[in-house]
Amino acid sequence: MKLTQGADYGMAAVLYLSQRSEDRRYSLDEISRATEIPEEFLRKIFQTLVKSGIINSFKGRGGGVSLARSARDITVAEVIKPLEEEMGLVRCLREKENCPRSSECMASNFWRKTQQNFFEILNSTTIKDLIEGGKQNARKG
Amino acid sequence: MKLTQGADYGMAAVLYLSQRSEDRRYSLDEISRATEIPEEFLRKIFQTLVKSGIINSFKGRGGGVSLARSARDITVAEVIKPLEEEMGLVRCLREKENCPRSSECMASNFWRKTQQNFFEILNSTTIKDLIEGGKQNARKG
DNA sequence: CCTTAATTGGACTAATTTAGTCTTATTATA
DNA sequence: TATAATAAGACTAAATTAGTCCAATTAAGG
């Protein structure tokens, strides 16, 4: 039961940007050194986050990345989901077809709910909440 | 974000036993065929569950396995935890030493809480609850 | 317009983890 | 004593994950 390293790093990178001036662009080199995330890996992570609209990137001289939105408007779920390739706690929930075994389906109903509960937390927590700390569960209600 | 196959199978096997007469012992061969879990793998899973006290096993002719306790007294957490080797959603939470990066620690506080919340659900749901279905969240309170 | 500093995209590789198997030993019963 | 079972643990294969590399593109500055 763990997140991919990419998701873990992704959060760190977004948190890094969120705590800094939004006027600037930050090169991967700079972020990589500050966060100790391997640069080439970080590059791939940002490519994903750019596609999902959380990060803006700029090519060429003076280029780099920046948050596409305010940290107040980015949820943890938005960072994690695109970086977690395989979702679904158990095989049943990952497969297309329905499982033939009824006993497993009892379990999968449970896992489905538990997983939903998990993602509700991620959906209702913003990056800003994390920075402010402790208040995660007092949101979006 | 997924459970190991062992944990997934483990639940299926425990559910299988829970839905059958408690007077008998069930051979791995029988359980394996009924649940379609590979027998040798199932064997390893039961070995783990025996160690953690959920399952009783009996060697020799007429041997096999049975639930050590009533399904009403076995929680999902008890089945999952021993079968999930690496716990901890993110690297920070898996490592012994504290992380040097403050930005990640903001995240890890959040992940710690979220993970706790997850395990609270597993702790408060019994196998019996799953079989009865739907009532998972109306327990332990 | 040419050089340089940056990202993009995608193929590639290495390491780790996971899933599953095999083999030998032990045990209980008929 | 033969047989039908689990125990323990080493081993292997497959899959996933983490991380790297490289050729192409793009934008800015001189």
mmCIF file of C-alpha atoms (C1' of nucleotides) in Angstrom:
data_model
loop_
_atom_site.group_PDB
_atom_site.id
_atom_site.type_symbol
_atom_site.label_atom_id
_atom_site.label_comp_id
_atom_site.label_asym_id
_atom_site.label_seq_id
_atom_site.Cartn_x
_atom_site.Cartn_y
_atom_site.Cartn_z
ATOM 1 C CA MET A 1 0.000 0.000 0.000
ATOM 2 C CA LYS A 2 2.070 2.851 -1.207
ATOM 3 C CA LEU A 3 2.028 5.696 -3.661
ATOM 4 C CA THR A 4 4.462 5.675 -6.550
ATOM 5 C CA GLN A 5 7.669 7.582 -6.059
ATOM 6 C CA GLY A 6 6.524 9.881 -8.849
ATOM 7 C CA ALA A 7 3.447 10.911 -6.891
ATOM 8 C CA ASP A 8 5.513 11.385 -3.770
ATOM 9 C CA TYR A 9 8.039 13.570 -5.609
ATOM 10 C CA GLY A 10 5.246 15.361 -7.439
ATOM 11 C CA MET A 11 3.816 16.554 -4.161
ATOM 12 C CA ALA A 12 7.217 17.720 -2.984
ATOM 13 C CA ALA A 13 7.758 19.660 -6.193
ATOM 14 C CA VAL A 14 4.347 21.306 -6.102
ATOM 15 C CA LEU A 15 4.850 22.166 -2.440
ATOM 16 C CA TYR A 16 8.211 23.683 -3.316
ATOM 17 C CA LEU A 17 6.690 25.922 -5.972
ATOM 18 C CA SER A 18 3.755 26.802 -3.744
ATOM 19 C CA GLN A 19 6.018 28.208 -1.101
ATOM 20 C CA ARG A 20 7.807 30.537 -3.481
ATOM 21 C CA SER A 21 7.052 33.661 -5.439
ATOM 22 C CA GLU A 22 4.580 33.041 -8.226
ATOM 23 C CA ASP A 23 6.088 35.710 -10.471
ATOM 24 C CA ARG A 24 9.086 33.653 -11.435
ATOM 25 C CA ARG A 25 9.707 30.568 -13.469
ATOM 26 C CA TYR A 26 11.791 27.828 -11.924
ATOM 27 C CA SER A 27 14.121 25.652 -13.964
ATOM 28 C CA LEU A 28 14.087 21.932 -13.348
ATOM 29 C CA ASP A 29 17.722 22.173 -12.466
ATOM 30 C CA GLU A 30 16.938 24.573 -9.650
ATOM 31 C CA ILE A 31 13.996 22.561 -8.327
ATOM 32 C CA SER A 32 15.886 19.340 -8.607
ATOM 33 C CA ARG A 33 18.749 20.626 -6.523
ATOM 34 C CA ALA A 34 16.498 22.168 -3.909
ATOM 35 C CA THR A 35 14.272 19.149 -3.471
ATOM 36 C CA GLU A 36 16.841 16.428 -4.200
ATOM 37 C CA ILE A 37 14.572 14.857 -6.763
ATOM 38 C CA PRO A 38 16.584 13.392 -9.694
ATOM 39 C CA GLU A 39 16.308 15.944 -12.476
ATOM 40 C CA GLU A 40 15.385 13.614 -15.309
ATOM 41 C CA PHE A 41 12.716 11.984 -13.236
ATOM 42 C CA LEU A 42 11.385 15.357 -12.160
ATOM 43 C CA ARG A 43 11.183 16.323 -15.808
ATOM 44 C CA LYS A 44 8.875 13.434 -16.491
ATOM 45 C CA ILE A 45 6.746 14.267 -13.484
ATOM 46 C CA PHE A 46 6.310 17.844 -14.630
ATOM 47 C CA GLN A 47 5.386 16.715 -18.131
ATOM 48 C CA THR A 48 2.502 14.825 -16.562
ATOM 49 C CA LEU A 49 1.450 17.708 -14.354
ATOM 50 C CA VAL A 50 1.583 20.102 -17.302
ATOM 51 C CA LYS A 51 -0.761 17.852 -19.239
ATOM 52 C CA SER A 52 -3.199 17.764 -16.368
ATOM 53 C CA GLY A 53 -3.189 21.529 -16.079
ATOM 54 C CA ILE A 54 -1.581 22.117 -12.719
ATOM 55 C CA ILE A 55 1.740 23.345 -14.006
ATOM 56 C CA ASN A 56 2.683 25.779 -16.779
ATOM 57 C CA SER A 57 5.943 25.229 -18.563
ATOM 58 C CA PHE A 58 7.996 27.487 -20.774
ATOM 59 C CA LYS A 59 10.629 26.367 -23.215
ATOM 60 C CA GLY A 60 13.786 28.131 -24.176
ATOM 61 C CA ARG A 61 16.034 30.554 -22.446
ATOM 62 C CA GLY A 62 14.568 31.881 -19.238
ATOM 63 C CA GLY A 63 12.040 29.101 -19.352
ATOM 64 C CA GLY A 64 11.028 26.770 -16.576
ATOM 65 C CA VAL A 65 7.879 25.901 -14.746
ATOM 66 C CA SER A 66 5.357 27.598 -12.514
ATOM 67 C CA LEU A 67 2.054 26.772 -10.886
ATOM 68 C CA ALA A 68 -0.832 27.116 -13.297
ATOM 69 C CA ARG A 69 -3.161 28.009 -10.432
ATOM 70 C CA SER A 70 -2.941 29.247 -6.889
ATOM 71 C CA ALA A 71 -2.042 26.634 -4.260
ATOM 72 C CA ARG A 72 -5.406 27.369 -2.736
ATOM 73 C CA ASP A 73 -7.067 25.945 -5.827
ATOM 74 C CA ILE A 74 -4.989 22.812 -6.338
ATOM 75 C CA THR A 75 -6.128 19.717 -4.493
ATOM 76 C CA VAL A 76 -3.896 16.868 -3.446
ATOM 77 C CA ALA A 77 -5.989 14.585 -5.641
ATOM 78 C CA GLU A 78 -5.128 16.656 -8.703
ATOM 79 C CA VAL A 79 -1.443 16.146 -8.104
ATOM 80 C CA ILE A 80 -1.617 12.471 -7.182
ATOM 81 C CA LYS A 81 -4.072 11.013 -9.631
ATOM 82 C CA PRO A 82 -2.191 11.655 -12.865
ATOM 83 C CA LEU A 83 1.011 10.348 -11.300
ATOM 84 C CA GLU A 84 -0.444 7.145 -9.901
ATOM 85 C CA GLU A 85 -0.680 4.980 -12.959
ATOM 86 C CA GLU A 86 -2.629 2.056 -11.616
ATOM 87 C CA MET A 87 -5.550 2.950 -9.445
ATOM 88 C CA GLY A 88 -7.675 0.369 -7.671
ATOM 89 C CA LEU A 89 -6.783 -1.209 -4.343
ATOM 90 C CA VAL A 90 -7.513 -4.761 -5.460
ATOM 91 C CA ARG A 91 -7.460 -6.633 -8.757
ATOM 92 C CA CYS A 92 -11.255 -6.627 -9.019
ATOM 93 C CA LEU A 93 -11.335 -2.848 -9.005
ATOM 94 C CA ARG A 94 -8.631 -2.563 -11.619
ATOM 95 C CA GLU A 95 -10.070 -4.958 -14.151
ATOM 96 C CA LYS A 96 -12.639 -4.171 -16.775
ATOM 97 C CA GLU A 97 -14.735 -7.320 -16.487
ATOM 98 C CA ASN A 98 -16.701 -8.210 -13.394
ATOM 99 C CA CYS A 99 -15.231 -10.878 -11.192
ATOM 100 C CA PRO A 100 -16.798 -14.333 -11.282
ATOM 101 C CA ARG A 101 -16.253 -15.051 -7.597
ATOM 102 C CA SER A 102 -18.971 -13.840 -5.291
ATOM 103 C CA SER A 103 -16.838 -13.989 -2.173
ATOM 104 C CA GLU A 104 -14.373 -11.549 -3.666
ATOM 105 C CA CYS A 105 -17.161 -9.216 -4.614
ATOM 106 C CA MET A 106 -18.087 -8.800 -0.987
ATOM 107 C CA ALA A 107 -14.570 -7.668 -0.464
ATOM 108 C CA SER A 108 -14.515 -5.459 -3.498
ATOM 109 C CA ASN A 109 -17.608 -3.584 -2.386
ATOM 110 C CA PHE A 110 -15.787 -2.781 0.773
ATOM 111 C CA TRP A 111 -12.599 -1.788 -0.990
ATOM 112 C CA ARG A 112 -14.511 0.406 -3.381
ATOM 113 C CA LYS A 113 -16.026 2.366 -0.510
ATOM 114 C CA THR A 114 -12.794 2.595 1.389
ATOM 115 C CA GLN A 115 -11.027 3.843 -1.675
ATOM 116 C CA GLN A 116 -13.708 6.422 -2.305
ATOM 117 C CA ASN A 117 -13.327 7.636 1.232
ATOM 118 C CA PHE A 118 -9.593 7.958 0.653
ATOM 119 C CA PHE A 119 -10.038 10.018 -2.489
ATOM 120 C CA GLU A 120 -12.618 12.233 -0.841
ATOM 121 C CA ILE A 121 -9.928 13.292 1.563
ATOM 122 C CA LEU A 122 -7.500 14.003 -1.257
ATOM 123 C CA ASN A 123 -10.167 15.926 -3.113
ATOM 124 C CA SER A 124 -11.019 18.104 -0.174
ATOM 125 C CA THR A 125 -7.467 18.982 0.766
ATOM 126 C CA THR A 126 -5.599 21.713 -1.075
ATOM 127 C CA ILE A 127 -1.883 22.320 -1.304
ATOM 128 C CA LYS A 128 -2.473 25.474 0.665
ATOM 129 C CA ASP A 129 -4.010 23.394 3.452
ATOM 130 C CA LEU A 130 -0.847 21.338 3.687
ATOM 131 C CA ILE A 131 1.316 24.409 3.915
ATOM 132 C CA GLU A 132 -0.845 25.883 6.620
ATOM 133 C CA GLY A 133 -0.823 22.500 8.285
ATOM 134 C CA GLY A 134 -3.185 20.653 10.521
ATOM 135 C CA LYS A 135 -6.401 22.039 9.079
ATOM 136 C CA GLN A 136 -6.759 19.521 6.295
ATOM 137 C CA ASN A 137 -10.082 18.166 7.355
ATOM 138 C CA ALA A 138 -11.860 21.445 7.816
ATOM 139 C CA ARG A 139 -12.417 22.111 4.121
ATOM 140 C CA LYS A 140 -14.837 21.813 1.302
ATOM 141 C CA GLY A 141 -17.992 21.406 3.320
ATOM 142 C CA MET B 1 -1.929 2.559 -4.718
ATOM 143 C CA LYS B 2 -2.834 -1.049 -4.411
ATOM 144 C CA LEU B 3 -2.766 -3.898 -1.968
ATOM 145 C CA THR B 4 -0.527 -6.860 -2.660
ATOM 146 C CA GLN B 5 -2.093 -9.817 -4.378
ATOM 147 C CA GLY B 6 -1.431 -11.804 -1.230
ATOM 148 C CA ALA B 7 -3.630 -9.491 0.819
ATOM 149 C CA ASP B 8 -6.296 -9.560 -1.844
ATOM 150 C CA TYR B 9 -6.269 -13.387 -1.958
ATOM 151 C CA GLY B 10 -6.060 -13.557 1.812
ATOM 152 C CA MET B 11 -9.344 -11.737 2.120
ATOM 153 C CA ALA B 12 -10.947 -14.027 -0.408
ATOM 154 C CA ALA B 13 -9.742 -17.108 1.439
ATOM 155 C CA VAL B 14 -10.906 -15.844 4.814
ATOM 156 C CA LEU B 15 -14.261 -14.896 3.336
ATOM 157 C CA TYR B 16 -14.518 -18.349 1.841
ATOM 158 C CA LEU B 17 -13.954 -20.009 5.197
ATOM 159 C CA SER B 18 -16.250 -17.577 6.950
ATOM 160 C CA GLN B 19 -19.151 -18.558 4.794
ATOM 161 C CA ARG B 20 -18.819 -22.248 5.527
ATOM 162 C CA SER B 21 -19.316 -24.582 8.453
ATOM 163 C CA GLU B 22 -16.808 -23.990 11.231
ATOM 164 C CA ASP B 23 -16.807 -27.650 12.281
ATOM 165 C CA ARG B 24 -14.700 -28.798 9.380
ATOM 166 C CA ARG B 25 -11.150 -28.379 8.241
ATOM 167 C CA TYR B 26 -10.563 -27.332 4.675
ATOM 168 C CA SER B 27 -7.590 -28.525 2.685
ATOM 169 C CA LEU B 28 -5.649 -26.003 0.656
ATOM 170 C CA ASP B 29 -6.454 -28.039 -2.398
ATOM 171 C CA GLU B 30 -10.153 -27.562 -1.815
ATOM 172 C CA ILE B 31 -9.894 -23.844 -1.064
ATOM 173 C CA SER B 32 -7.576 -23.292 -3.958
ATOM 174 C CA ARG B 33 -9.970 -24.864 -6.406
ATOM 175 C CA ALA B 34 -12.986 -23.063 -5.039
ATOM 176 C CA THR B 35 -11.393 -19.626 -4.961
ATOM 177 C CA GLU B 36 -9.071 -20.024 -7.950
ATOM 178 C CA ILE B 37 -6.109 -18.891 -5.886
ATOM 179 C CA PRO B 38 -2.915 -20.745 -6.906
ATOM 180 C CA GLU B 39 -2.411 -23.440 -4.286
ATOM 181 C CA GLU B 40 1.249 -22.850 -3.496
ATOM 182 C CA PHE B 41 0.667 -19.170 -3.121
ATOM 183 C CA LEU B 42 -2.346 -19.798 -0.922
ATOM 184 C CA ARG B 43 -0.192 -22.008 1.254
ATOM 185 C CA LYS B 44 2.176 -19.152 1.915
ATOM 186 C CA ILE B 45 -0.700 -16.819 2.664
ATOM 187 C CA PHE B 46 -2.134 -19.218 5.218
ATOM 188 C CA GLN B 47 1.233 -19.683 6.836
ATOM 189 C CA THR B 48 1.246 -15.955 7.485
ATOM 190 C CA LEU B 49 -2.301 -15.912 8.785
ATOM 191 C CA VAL B 50 -1.600 -18.854 11.057
ATOM 192 C CA LYS B 51 1.313 -16.952 12.571
ATOM 193 C CA SER B 52 -0.861 -13.945 13.212
ATOM 194 C CA GLY B 53 -3.489 -16.060 14.907
ATOM 195 C CA ILE B 54 -6.429 -15.779 12.543
ATOM 196 C CA ILE B 55 -6.194 -19.258 11.110
ATOM 197 C CA ASN B 56 -5.618 -22.664 12.734
ATOM 198 C CA SER B 57 -3.875 -25.296 10.694
ATOM 199 C CA PHE B 58 -3.620 -29.046 11.146
ATOM 200 C CA LYS B 59 -0.996 -31.250 9.611
ATOM 201 C CA GLY B 60 -1.373 -34.795 8.461
ATOM 202 C CA ARG B 61 -4.219 -36.807 7.090
ATOM 203 C CA GLY B 62 -7.565 -35.125 7.544
ATOM 204 C CA GLY B 63 -5.691 -31.892 8.195
ATOM 205 C CA GLY B 64 -6.342 -28.504 6.696
ATOM 206 C CA VAL B 65 -7.206 -25.057 7.928
ATOM 207 C CA SER B 66 -10.038 -23.374 9.768
ATOM 208 C CA LEU B 67 -10.783 -19.970 11.235
ATOM 209 C CA ALA B 68 -9.190 -19.512 14.630
ATOM 210 C CA ARG B 69 -11.984 -17.144 15.646
ATOM 211 C CA SER B 70 -15.471 -16.285 14.585
ATOM 212 C CA ALA B 71 -15.803 -14.022 11.539
ATOM 213 C CA ARG B 72 -17.482 -11.560 13.857
ATOM 214 C CA ASP B 73 -14.199 -11.180 15.734
ATOM 215 C CA ILE B 74 -11.784 -10.889 12.830
ATOM 216 C CA THR B 75 -11.214 -7.419 11.435
ATOM 217 C CA VAL B 76 -10.158 -6.630 7.904
ATOM 218 C CA ALA B 77 -7.034 -5.022 9.321
ATOM 219 C CA GLU B 78 -6.012 -8.286 10.937
ATOM 220 C CA VAL B 79 -6.103 -10.038 7.603
ATOM 221 C CA ILE B 80 -4.461 -7.302 5.571
ATOM 222 C CA LYS B 81 -1.673 -6.066 7.788
ATOM 223 C CA PRO B 82 0.419 -9.237 8.007
ATOM 224 C CA LEU B 83 0.087 -9.747 4.259
ATOM 225 C CA GLU B 84 1.053 -6.220 3.261
ATOM 226 C CA GLU B 85 4.777 -6.290 3.683
ATOM 227 C CA GLU B 86 5.618 -2.636 3.202
ATOM 228 C CA MET B 87 3.337 -0.227 4.936
ATOM 229 C CA GLY B 88 3.598 3.522 4.549
ATOM 230 C CA LEU B 89 2.076 5.519 1.719
ATOM 231 C CA VAL B 90 5.202 7.549 1.006
ATOM 232 C CA ARG B 91 8.930 7.035 1.431
ATOM 233 C CA CYS B 92 9.076 9.336 4.455
ATOM 234 C CA LEU B 93 6.656 7.145 6.346
ATOM 235 C CA ARG B 94 8.519 3.967 5.503
ATOM 236 C CA GLU B 95 11.974 5.100 6.483
ATOM 237 C CA LYS B 96 13.460 5.005 9.937
ATOM 238 C CA GLU B 97 15.232 8.359 9.900
ATOM 239 C CA ASN B 98 13.392 11.655 9.674
ATOM 240 C CA CYS B 99 13.415 13.374 6.323
ATOM 241 C CA PRO B 100 15.666 16.394 5.896
ATOM 242 C CA ARG B 101 13.311 18.263 3.589
ATOM 243 C CA SER B 102 10.732 20.406 5.300
ATOM 244 C CA SER B 103 8.456 20.628 2.287
ATOM 245 C CA GLU B 104 8.086 16.860 2.211
ATOM 246 C CA CYS B 105 7.310 16.782 5.876
ATOM 247 C CA MET B 106 4.254 18.913 5.275
ATOM 248 C CA ALA B 107 3.135 16.244 2.925
ATOM 249 C CA SER B 108 4.065 13.414 5.223
ATOM 250 C CA ASN B 109 1.978 14.828 8.055
ATOM 251 C CA PHE B 110 -0.946 14.723 5.723
ATOM 252 C CA TRP B 111 -0.193 11.224 4.481
ATOM 253 C CA ARG B 112 0.222 9.970 8.015
ATOM 254 C CA LYS B 113 -3.242 11.177 8.945
ATOM 255 C CA THR B 114 -4.826 9.896 5.786
ATOM 256 C CA GLN B 115 -3.263 6.533 6.301
ATOM 257 C CA GLN B 116 -4.453 6.418 9.887
ATOM 258 C CA ASN B 117 -7.935 7.167 8.718
ATOM 259 C CA PHE B 118 -7.666 4.297 6.246
ATOM 260 C CA PHE B 119 -6.578 1.831 8.893
ATOM 261 C CA GLU B 120 -9.280 2.969 11.263
ATOM 262 C CA ILE B 121 -11.789 1.801 8.718
ATOM 263 C CA LEU B 122 -10.057 -1.556 8.374
ATOM 264 C CA ASN B 123 -9.876 -1.897 12.118
ATOM 265 C CA SER B 124 -13.543 -1.214 12.619
ATOM 266 C CA THR B 125 -14.793 -3.542 9.925
ATOM 267 C CA THR B 126 -15.105 -7.260 10.584
ATOM 268 C CA ILE B 127 -15.293 -10.106 8.109
ATOM 269 C CA LYS B 128 -18.837 -10.643 9.274
ATOM 270 C CA ASP B 129 -19.651 -7.062 8.290
ATOM 271 C CA LEU B 130 -18.469 -7.748 4.757
ATOM 272 C CA ILE B 131 -20.592 -10.848 4.485
ATOM 273 C CA GLU B 132 -23.634 -9.032 5.735
ATOM 274 C CA GLY B 133 -22.745 -6.251 3.377
ATOM 275 C CA GLY B 134 -23.319 -2.551 3.330
ATOM 276 C CA LYS B 135 -23.096 -1.957 7.053
ATOM 277 C CA GLN B 136 -19.350 -1.571 7.241
ATOM 278 C CA ASN B 137 -19.363 1.906 8.602
ATOM 279 C CA ALA B 138 -21.856 1.384 11.380
ATOM 280 C CA ARG B 139 -19.438 -0.394 13.728
ATOM 281 C CA LYS B 140 -17.123 0.080 16.614
ATOM 282 C CA GLY B 141 -18.501 3.233 18.045
ATOM 283 C "C1'" DC C 1 20.435 34.630 -37.463
ATOM 284 C "C1'" DC C 2 23.143 31.997 -34.474
ATOM 285 C "C1'" DT C 3 24.105 30.326 -29.891
ATOM 286 C "C1'" DT C 4 22.524 28.900 -25.723
ATOM 287 C "C1'" DA C 5 19.444 27.575 -22.191
ATOM 288 C "C1'" DA C 6 15.617 25.608 -21.539
ATOM 289 C "C1'" DT C 7 11.477 21.913 -22.119
ATOM 290 C "C1'" DT C 8 9.347 17.747 -24.948
ATOM 291 C "C1'" DG C 9 8.666 13.162 -26.073
ATOM 292 C "C1'" DG C 10 9.751 8.854 -26.148
ATOM 293 C "C1'" DA C 11 12.791 4.937 -26.052
ATOM 294 C "C1'" DC C 12 15.640 2.606 -23.057
ATOM 295 C "C1'" DT C 13 17.724 0.343 -18.779
ATOM 296 C "C1'" DA C 14 18.424 -1.055 -14.053
ATOM 297 C "C1'" DA C 15 16.681 -2.160 -9.830
ATOM 298 C "C1'" DT C 16 13.237 -3.683 -7.002
ATOM 299 C "C1'" DT C 17 9.153 -5.867 -5.861
ATOM 300 C "C1'" DT C 18 5.671 -9.085 -6.458
ATOM 301 C "C1'" DA C 19 3.730 -13.268 -7.642
ATOM 302 C "C1'" DG C 20 4.204 -17.684 -7.914
ATOM 303 C "C1'" DT C 21 6.817 -22.359 -7.696
ATOM 304 C "C1'" DC C 22 9.591 -26.019 -6.002
ATOM 305 C "C1'" DT C 23 11.664 -29.005 -2.787
ATOM 306 C "C1'" DT C 24 12.577 -31.123 1.467
ATOM 307 C "C1'" DA C 25 10.997 -31.863 6.096
ATOM 308 C "C1'" DT C 26 7.503 -32.764 9.405
ATOM 309 C "C1'" DT C 27 3.287 -34.509 11.275
ATOM 310 C "C1'" DA C 28 -0.991 -36.990 12.068
ATOM 311 C "C1'" DT C 29 -4.086 -40.630 11.048
ATOM 312 C "C1'" DA C 30 -5.821 -44.818 9.234
ATOM 313 C "C1'" DT D 1 4.096 -47.887 7.731
ATOM 314 C "C1'" DA D 2 1.922 -45.582 3.844
ATOM 315 C "C1'" DT D 3 -0.368 -41.595 2.842
ATOM 316 C "C1'" DA D 4 -2.320 -37.155 2.967
ATOM 317 C "C1'" DA D 5 -1.784 -33.221 4.680
ATOM 318 C "C1'" DT D 6 0.910 -28.588 6.289
ATOM 319 C "C1'" DA D 7 5.701 -26.036 7.326
ATOM 320 C "C1'" DA D 8 9.570 -23.614 6.035
ATOM 321 C "C1'" DG D 9 12.200 -21.439 3.164
ATOM 322 C "C1'" DA D 10 14.948 -21.078 -1.053
ATOM 323 C "C1'" DC D 11 14.314 -20.044 -5.623
ATOM 324 C "C1'" DT D 12 12.576 -18.033 -10.194
ATOM 325 C "C1'" DA D 13 9.956 -15.386 -13.487
ATOM 326 C "C1'" DA D 14 7.322 -11.631 -14.529
ATOM 327 C "C1'" DA D 15 5.922 -7.173 -13.873
ATOM 328 C "C1'" DT D 16 6.419 -2.748 -12.213
ATOM 329 C "C1'" DT D 17 8.858 1.144 -10.844
ATOM 330 C "C1'" DA D 18 12.423 4.288 -10.796
ATOM 331 C "C1'" DG D 19 15.444 6.513 -13.195
ATOM 332 C "C1'" DT D 20 18.372 7.764 -17.553
ATOM 333 C "C1'" DC D 21 19.464 9.154 -22.139
ATOM 334 C "C1'" DC D 22 18.995 11.261 -26.449
ATOM 335 C "C1'" DA D 23 17.323 13.653 -30.433
ATOM 336 C "C1'" DA D 24 14.005 17.339 -31.421
ATOM 337 C "C1'" DT D 25 11.999 21.746 -30.453
ATOM 338 C "C1'" DT D 26 11.569 26.318 -28.791
ATOM 339 C "C1'" DA D 27 12.448 30.962 -27.079
ATOM 340 C "C1'" DA D 28 15.508 34.715 -25.804
ATOM 341 C "C1'" DG D 29 19.711 37.368 -26.150
ATOM 342 C "C1'" DG D 30 23.551 39.069 -28.374
#
